[in-house]
Coordinates of C-alpha atoms in Angstrom, one line a residue:
H1072 CA 83.2 95.4 57.7
E1073 CA 81.2 95.3 61.3
F1074 CA 78.2 97.8 60.6
S1075 CA 75.5 95.3 61.7
E1076 CA 72.4 95.2 59.1
E1077 CA 70.2 95.6 62.6
W1078 CA 71.8 99.4 63.2
L1079 CA 69.5 100.5 60.2
T1080 CA 66.2 99.8 62.5
Q1081 CA 68.2 100.5 65.6
Y1082 CA 69.3 104.2 65.1
N1083 CA 66.5 104.6 62.0
I1084 CA 68.8 104.7 59.7
A1085 CA 68.0 105.6 55.7
L1086 CA 70.1 103.8 53.7
D1087 CA 69.9 105.6 50.3
D1088 CA 70.6 108.5 52.0
I1089 CA 74.1 107.4 53.1
H1090 CA 76.5 109.8 51.4
M1091 CA 80.4 110.9 51.4
V1092 CA 81.1 114.1 53.0
C1093 CA 84.5 115.6 53.4
S1094 CA 86.6 114.8 56.0
K1095 CA 87.4 118.3 56.7
C1096 CA 84.3 120.7 56.4
R1097 CA 81.9 117.2 56.7
K1098 CA 79.5 118.7 53.9
P1099 CA 78.5 116.2 51.4
M1100 CA 80.6 115.3 48.5
N1101 CA 79.0 115.6 45.0
L1102 CA 80.8 112.6 43.3
T1103 CA 79.0 112.8 40.3
D1104 CA 80.4 116.4 39.1
H1105 CA 83.8 115.1 37.9
S1106 CA 85.3 118.6 37.8
L1107 CA 86.0 119.2 41.1
R1108 CA 87.8 115.6 41.4
E1109 CA 91.2 116.1 41.2
W1110 CA 94.3 113.2 41.3
V1111 CA 96.9 113.7 43.5
P1112 CA 99.9 111.2 43.1
R1113 CA 101.6 110.2 46.5
Y1114 CA 104.2 109.7 44.4
P1115 CA 105.1 112.5 42.2
S1116 CA 108.8 111.8 41.9
R1117 CA 107.6 108.3 40.0
R1118 CA 107.9 108.5 36.6
H1119 CA 107.0 104.5 35.7
H1120 CA 104.3 102.2 36.5
R1121 CA 102.4 104.8 38.3
G1122 CA 98.7 104.4 38.7
Y1123 CA 95.3 105.4 41.0
R1124 CA 94.3 103.4 43.3
V1125 CA 89.8 103.7 42.6
T1126 CA 87.7 102.6 45.5
P1127 CA 84.2 102.3 45.8
F1128 CA 84.6 105.8 48.1
C1129 CA 86.2 107.4 44.8
T1130 CA 83.2 107.7 42.6
E1131 CA 79.2 107.7 41.8
H1132 CA 79.3 104.2 40.4
L1133 CA 78.9 101.9 43.9
P1134 CA 77.0 104.2 46.2
P1135 CA 77.7 103.2 50.0
S1136 CA 74.3 101.9 50.3
Y1137 CA 75.5 98.7 47.6
V1138 CA 78.6 98.6 49.9
L1139 CA 76.3 97.9 52.8
L1140 CA 73.9 95.5 51.1
Q1141 CA 76.7 93.5 49.8
L1142 CA 78.2 93.1 53.3
F1143 CA 75.6 91.9 54.8
D1144 CA 74.2 89.6 52.1
Y1145 CA 78.4 88.5 51.7
R1146 CA 78.2 88.4 55.8
A1147 CA 75.2 86.2 56.0
Q1148 CA 76.9 83.9 53.6
D1149 CA 80.3 83.6 56.1
N1150 CA 82.2 85.0 52.9
L1151 CA 83.5 88.3 54.3
K1152 CA 86.8 87.7 52.3
G1153 CA 84.7 88.0 49.3
W1154 CA 82.9 91.0 50.1
Y1155 CA 86.7 92.4 50.9
N1156 CA 87.9 90.8 47.5
T1157 CA 84.6 91.7 45.2
V1158 CA 83.5 94.9 46.7
L1159 CA 85.8 96.9 48.4
G1160 CA 89.0 95.4 46.1
K1161 CA 90.9 94.6 48.8
A1162 CA 93.0 91.8 50.1
Y1163 CA 91.6 90.7 53.0
E1164 CA 93.7 90.3 56.0
S1165 CA 93.6 86.7 58.1
G1166 CA 93.4 88.5 61.1
D1167 CA 90.7 90.5 60.6
Q1168 CA 88.4 87.2 60.6
R1169 CA 87.0 87.0 64.4
L1170 CA 84.5 87.3 66.0
S1171 CA 83.3 90.8 65.4
L1172 CA 81.9 93.3 68.3
S1173 CA 79.0 93.5 66.7
D1174 CA 78.5 90.0 66.4
I1175 CA 78.9 89.2 70.0
N1176 CA 76.7 92.3 71.6
R1177 CA 74.1 90.8 69.5
C1178 CA 73.7 87.6 71.4
F1179 CA 73.8 89.3 75.0
T1180 CA 70.2 89.6 76.7
Y1181 CA 69.0 91.6 79.2
Q1182 CA 68.6 88.5 81.4
Q1183 CA 71.9 88.5 83.4
G1184 CA 70.5 86.3 86.0
V1185 CA 70.8 82.6 85.4
P1186 CA 67.0 81.3 84.5
D1187 CA 65.5 79.0 85.9
Y1188 CA 64.8 74.9 84.7
D1189 CA 62.3 74.9 82.5
D1190 CA 61.1 71.2 81.0
S1191 CA 60.4 72.7 77.5
Y1192 CA 63.8 72.9 77.0
T1193 CA 66.9 70.1 76.2
Y1194 CA 69.8 71.1 77.8
F1195 CA 73.3 70.6 77.3
I1196 CA 76.8 71.5 79.3
G1197 CA 80.4 71.8 77.8
S1198 CA 83.2 72.4 79.6
D1199 CA 86.8 73.6 79.2
A1200 CA 89.1 72.1 81.7
G1201 CA 92.0 74.0 83.1
S1202 CA 93.4 75.7 86.9
L1203 CA 90.3 76.9 86.0
C1204 CA 87.5 74.6 84.6
H1205 CA 84.8 77.1 82.7
L1206 CA 81.5 75.3 82.0
V1207 CA 79.0 76.1 80.0
V1208 CA 75.6 75.4 79.8
S1209 CA 72.8 75.8 77.1
R1210 CA 69.1 74.4 75.8
T1211 CA 67.4 74.6 72.7
R1212 CA 63.4 74.0 72.0
D1213 CA 64.4 73.4 68.0
G1214 CA 68.0 72.0 67.7
Q1215 CA 68.2 75.2 66.3
H1216 CA 68.0 78.0 68.3
I1217 CA 71.1 78.2 71.3
E1218 CA 70.9 80.0 74.4
F1219 CA 73.8 79.7 76.8
V1220 CA 72.1 80.2 80.2
L1221 CA 74.4 79.8 83.1
F1222 CA 78.5 80.6 82.7
E1223 CA 80.7 79.4 85.4
A1224 CA 84.6 78.9 86.7
V1225 CA 85.3 76.9 89.5
H1226 CA 88.8 75.9 90.7
Y1227 CA 90.0 72.3 89.2
T1228 CA 89.4 70.4 92.1
Q1229 CA 85.6 71.2 92.0
W1230 CA 84.9 70.8 88.4
E1231 CA 83.9 66.9 88.7
A1232 CA 81.4 67.7 91.2
R1233 CA 80.0 70.8 90.0
I1234 CA 79.5 69.0 86.5
R1235 CA 77.5 66.0 88.2
A1236 CA 75.6 68.7 90.5
L1237 CA 74.7 70.6 86.6
T1238 CA 73.5 67.5 85.5
E1239 CA 71.1 66.8 88.1
I1240 CA 69.7 70.0 87.6
Y1241 CA 68.9 70.3 84.2
E1242 CA 68.8 67.0 83.5
I1243 CA 71.6 67.1 81.0
V1244 CA 71.3 65.0 78.1
G1245 CA 74.6 65.9 76.3
G1246 CA 77.7 67.2 76.3
H1247 CA 81.7 67.6 76.3
V1248 CA 84.5 68.3 78.2
D1249 CA 88.1 67.9 77.7
R1250 CA 89.8 64.9 78.1
M1251 CA 93.1 66.4 79.5
P1252 CA 94.5 67.2 81.6
Y1253 CA 92.3 65.3 83.9
M1254 CA 91.8 62.5 82.0
I1255 CA 90.6 60.5 85.2
E1256 CA 87.8 62.9 86.3
A1257 CA 86.8 63.4 82.2
A1258 CA 86.1 59.5 82.2
R1259 CA 84.3 59.4 85.6
I1260 CA 82.1 62.2 84.4
R1261 CA 81.8 59.9 80.9
Q1262 CA 80.7 56.7 83.2
Y1263 CA 78.3 58.9 85.5
S1264 CA 76.7 60.3 82.6
G1265 CA 75.9 57.1 80.7
N1266 CA 78.1 58.3 77.9
T1267 CA 76.0 61.3 77.2
I1268 CA 78.8 63.6 78.1
L1269 CA 82.2 62.6 76.3
P1270 CA 85.6 63.7 76.6
V1271 CA 87.0 65.5 73.3
V1272 CA 90.4 65.2 72.1
Y1273 CA 90.9 68.2 69.9
V1274 CA 92.5 66.7 66.4
S1275 CA 93.7 68.9 63.5
T1276 CA 94.9 66.6 60.4
K1277 CA 93.2 66.9 56.8
A1278 CA 91.8 63.4 56.6
G1279 CA 89.3 62.0 58.9
K1280 CA 86.4 62.8 60.1
N1281 CA 85.1 65.8 62.0
Y1282 CA 83.8 63.6 64.8
D1283 CA 84.8 60.3 65.5
Y1284 CA 84.0 58.0 68.5
I1285 CA 87.2 56.2 69.8
N1286 CA 86.9 53.1 71.8
D1287 CA 90.0 51.8 75.0
E1288 CA 91.8 48.5 74.3
L1289 CA 88.8 47.0 75.9
A1290 CA 86.6 47.6 72.9
D1291 CA 84.3 50.4 75.2
L1292 CA 83.8 54.0 74.4
S1293 CA 86.7 56.1 76.0
H1294 CA 86.0 59.7 74.0
V1295 CA 85.8 61.6 70.4
N1296 CA 88.2 63.1 68.6
V1297 CA 86.9 65.9 67.2
Q1298 CA 88.4 68.5 64.3
R1299 CA 89.2 71.6 66.3
T1300 CA 88.4 74.0 63.3
W1301 CA 85.4 72.4 62.5
M1302 CA 84.1 72.1 66.5
I1303 CA 85.1 76.0 66.6
D1304 CA 83.4 76.9 63.2
Q1305 CA 80.2 75.7 64.2
L1306 CA 79.9 78.0 67.1
V1307 CA 81.1 80.7 65.0
K1308 CA 78.9 80.4 62.0
D1309 CA 75.5 79.9 64.5
I1310 CA 76.7 83.6 66.4
R1311 CA 76.8 85.5 62.7
A1312 CA 73.7 83.5 62.1
G1313 CA 72.1 84.8 65.0
V1314 CA 70.6 81.9 66.2
V1315 CA 73.0 82.0 69.8
T1316 CA 71.6 84.2 72.5
M1317 CA 73.8 84.4 76.2
T1318 CA 71.4 84.7 79.6
G1319 CA 72.9 84.4 83.4
Y1320 CA 75.7 85.7 82.0
G1321 CA 75.5 88.1 85.4
A1322 CA 78.9 89.8 85.9
Q1323 CA 81.1 88.4 83.0
K1324 CA 79.9 89.7 79.8
E1325 CA 83.3 91.9 79.4
L1326 CA 84.7 88.6 79.9
I1327 CA 83.0 86.5 77.5
T1328 CA 83.4 89.4 75.0
E1329 CA 87.3 88.4 75.5
H1330 CA 87.6 85.3 74.6
L1331 CA 85.6 85.4 71.9
R1332 CA 87.6 87.9 70.9
N1333 CA 90.7 85.9 71.4
M1334 CA 90.6 83.8 68.7
V1335 CA 91.4 84.7 64.8
R1336 CA 90.7 82.2 61.7
E1337 CA 93.7 82.1 60.2
N1338 CA 93.6 80.5 56.4
D1339 CA 96.7 79.1 54.4
E1340 CA 96.1 77.6 51.0
E1341 CA 98.7 74.9 52.1
K1342 CA 97.3 74.3 55.4
L1343 CA 94.4 73.9 57.5
P1344 CA 92.8 76.8 58.5
V1345 CA 93.2 77.5 62.2
W1346 CA 91.6 79.4 65.0
K1347 CA 94.4 80.9 66.7
K1348 CA 94.7 82.2 70.4
L1349 CA 95.2 86.3 70.3
G1350 CA 95.5 86.8 74.1
S1351 CA 95.6 84.5 77.1
A1352 CA 91.9 83.6 77.8
D1353 CA 89.7 82.1 75.8
H1354 CA 88.7 79.4 77.8
Y1355 CA 85.1 80.1 77.6
F1356 CA 85.1 80.2 73.5
H1357 CA 86.2 76.6 73.5
A1358 CA 83.7 75.6 76.6
M1359 CA 81.0 76.9 74.4
A1360 CA 81.8 75.4 71.2

């Protein structure tokens, strides 16, 4: 499921020439000659309710080219589950529903250094707060393609000052920071930025807006409540759609990849889908979202 459509041109792969080979001798298999096939039961002692599981790779009816073309189509619709169910005839395990290495690697450009400010772009900032606060700066010209140009981790005592400095360097026009655990600092960032960089509180409810402005007791803007799954989904969809690129990552490519791979989307028909952490670090994932 991680096969990338770009590999066809990158490695000069002729889609129609893809074929099945014997796992022992590596020679091509003739799936159309049924006399070469023998069905062997895995549990020969079973006499009742025994059957054979036929996959697309067992017969000539659905060639590998078809399977891959369907993969590209279903992935473009962000429906990998449908490809598993309909094409492979397999149950889709939610544990696989995380960003693939091919999706992430496609985002990295060869420009590791932070590009200079360019006034033809509009700049934004995002931050995940903790003992180490992770910051990202992104930019866009058309509102469709998003380029992340700076990835930084600073000690929490430097968080507010660094955001102020980046706001001036890049003329930041919008962004989000964690409201907790540094609520006072987050409020000052909001005030300093003229309500363009807003503190965010994650919520996970079936009812309510995906993005909701919240006022304080004096009816002044305090922060925004954001549906957690919805917000992360937006980033993931853009990465899979190929409209996200990353520059200015320096020596952090492996770290960023680790953070983006450390979240998995779990679906439950009776509950809201939720992105769960697999490892200990997912900070750049949230900062980018």
